Structures are given as structure tokens and as C-alpha cells.
């Protein structure tokens, strides 16, 4: 099974409360993720054990320039951010490199799979 990995403990709480329903990844990830794909949503520090938060289905994968992101797309990734320039700064911290609004990103929307 494929996975969406998140490395911040803050993200785990956002995922559990369904405040985070998307992830914005640097670069074109459309070859790796596709609509309808089932993924495990995992949290944990890099190179360490990860906690499975839930299984999810990918609802939409969209590749665009960071400057083209809508406030709503950004909010679904990080409820504390609304503007592309703030998302660029956030991604720069995550990826440990310079990120500009010209960079290509992939917006991956997902929904938790629940049991009845």
C-alpha cells in the first residue's frame, strides 16, 4: 500500500480532527499519486517508526505553480496559512531549501476511509 507521510506531531492532531484534508507537496507528484488511489496516512519523525492515522482515498491530484494556489487549497493543507507567500515559507522550512511562488507544487486532496 502507498502512503502519505507527515513528519510533524501537530499534523497528526489536524488529521485526526479532519482539519487537514489535503497536502501540498513540492514538485510534480502526479506520477506517484492519482485519483481513487488508496493510501495509508502516516505520522512520525523521519527514519523512525510511524503511526498509522487512517486509510484514505485520494480525491484529486492537481499540479500547478505555488502562486496559483487558492486560499482554500492552502487552508486544507495547513489551517494556519492562507497566502501563497506564507506557504512558500512553510515549504522552505519543510524541504530545507529556498521555495518561491514560481515553484511547481502538487495539491493532493484526500478523504478518510471509515468503517461502518
Coordinates of C-alpha atoms in Angstrom, one line a residue:
X1 CA 0.0 0.0 0.0
X2 CA 1.2 3.5 -0.8
X3 CA 1.4 6.2 1.9
X4 CA 1.2 9.9 2.6
X5 CA 3.8 10.5 5.2
X6 CA 3.7 13.5 7.6
X7 CA 6.6 14.3 9.9
X8 CA 5.1 16.9 12.4
X9 CA 3.2 15.8 15.5
X10 CA 1.0 18.9 15.0
X11 CA -0.2 17.4 11.7
X12 CA -1.4 14.2 13.4
X13 CA -3.9 16.2 15.5
X14 CA -5.0 18.1 12.4
X15 CA -5.6 14.9 10.6
X16 CA -7.5 13.3 13.4
X17 CA -9.8 16.3 13.7
X18 CA -10.2 16.4 9.9
X19 CA -8.9 20.0 9.8
X20 CA -6.2 18.8 7.3
X21 CA -7.8 17.2 4.2
X22 CA -5.0 17.9 1.7
X23 CA -1.3 18.0 1.4
X24 CA 0.8 20.4 -0.8
X25 CA 4.0 18.7 -2.0
X26 CA 6.9 20.4 -3.8
X27 CA 7.3 19.2 -7.3
X28 CA 5.1 17.2 -9.7
X29 CA 3.9 14.1 -7.8
X30 CA 1.2 13.2 -10.4
X31 CA 3.1 10.0 -11.3
X32 CA 3.1 8.8 -7.7
X33 CA -0.5 9.7 -6.6
X34 CA -3.8 9.5 -8.6
X35 CA -7.5 10.0 -8.0
X36 CA -9.1 6.9 -6.5
X37 CA -5.8 5.6 -5.1
X38 CA -6.0 4.2 -1.5
X39 CA -3.2 5.3 0.8
X40 CA -2.2 4.9 4.4
X41 CA -1.9 8.3 6.2
X42 CA 1.2 8.1 8.5
X43 CA 2.8 10.4 11.0
X44 CA 6.2 10.2 12.6
X45 CA 9.7 11.5 12.6
X46 CA 11.8 10.7 9.6
X47 CA 13.8 7.4 9.8
X48 CA 11.7 6.4 12.8
X49 CA 8.6 4.3 13.4
X50 CA 5.4 5.9 12.1
X51 CA 1.9 5.9 13.4
X52 CA -0.9 5.0 11.1
X53 CA -3.6 7.7 11.5
X54 CA -6.1 6.2 9.0
X55 CA -6.5 4.9 5.4
X56 CA -7.7 7.4 2.8
X57 CA -8.8 7.7 -0.8
X58 CA -7.2 10.3 -3.0
X59 CA -10.0 12.6 -4.3
X60 CA -7.9 14.9 -6.5
X61 CA -4.4 15.5 -7.7
X62 CA -3.6 18.8 -9.2
X63 CA -0.2 20.2 -10.3
X64 CA 0.3 24.0 -10.5
X65 CA 2.6 26.8 -9.6
X66 CA 2.6 27.8 -5.9
X67 CA 1.4 31.3 -6.8
X68 CA -1.8 29.7 -8.3
X69 CA -2.9 28.1 -5.1
X70 CA -6.2 29.4 -3.7
X71 CA -6.6 30.4 0.0
X72 CA -8.9 27.4 0.3
X73 CA -6.4 24.9 -1.1
X74 CA -3.8 26.3 1.3
X75 CA -6.1 26.1 4.3
X76 CA -6.9 22.4 3.6
X77 CA -3.2 21.7 3.8
X78 CA -2.4 24.0 6.8
X79 CA -5.3 25.7 8.6
X80 CA -3.0 28.4 9.9
X81 CA -1.9 29.6 6.4
X82 CA -3.9 31.4 3.7
X83 CA -1.4 33.1 1.3
X84 CA 0.9 31.6 -1.3
X85 CA 3.9 33.6 0.0
X86 CA 3.3 32.1 3.5
X87 CA 3.0 28.6 2.0
X88 CA 6.3 29.2 0.2
X89 CA 8.0 30.0 3.6
X90 CA 6.4 26.9 5.2
X91 CA 7.5 24.6 2.4
X92 CA 11.0 26.1 2.5
X93 CA 11.2 25.0 6.2
X94 CA 9.9 21.5 5.4
X95 CA 12.2 20.9 2.5
X96 CA 15.1 22.8 3.9
X97 CA 15.7 24.8 0.7
X98 CA 14.5 28.0 -1.0
X99 CA 11.0 27.9 -2.3
X100 CA 9.4 30.6 -4.4
X101 CA 5.9 31.2 -5.7
X102 CA 7.2 30.1 -9.1
X103 CA 7.9 26.6 -7.9
X104 CA 5.6 23.7 -9.1
X105 CA 3.6 22.0 -6.4
X106 CA 1.1 19.2 -6.2
X107 CA -2.1 19.5 -4.3
X108 CA -3.3 16.1 -3.1
X109 CA -6.9 16.1 -1.7
X110 CA -7.9 13.0 0.3
X111 CA -10.7 11.7 2.4
X112 CA -10.6 9.3 5.4
X113 CA -12.0 5.9 4.9
X114 CA -14.2 4.9 7.8
X115 CA -15.7 1.6 8.9
X116 CA -19.4 1.2 9.5

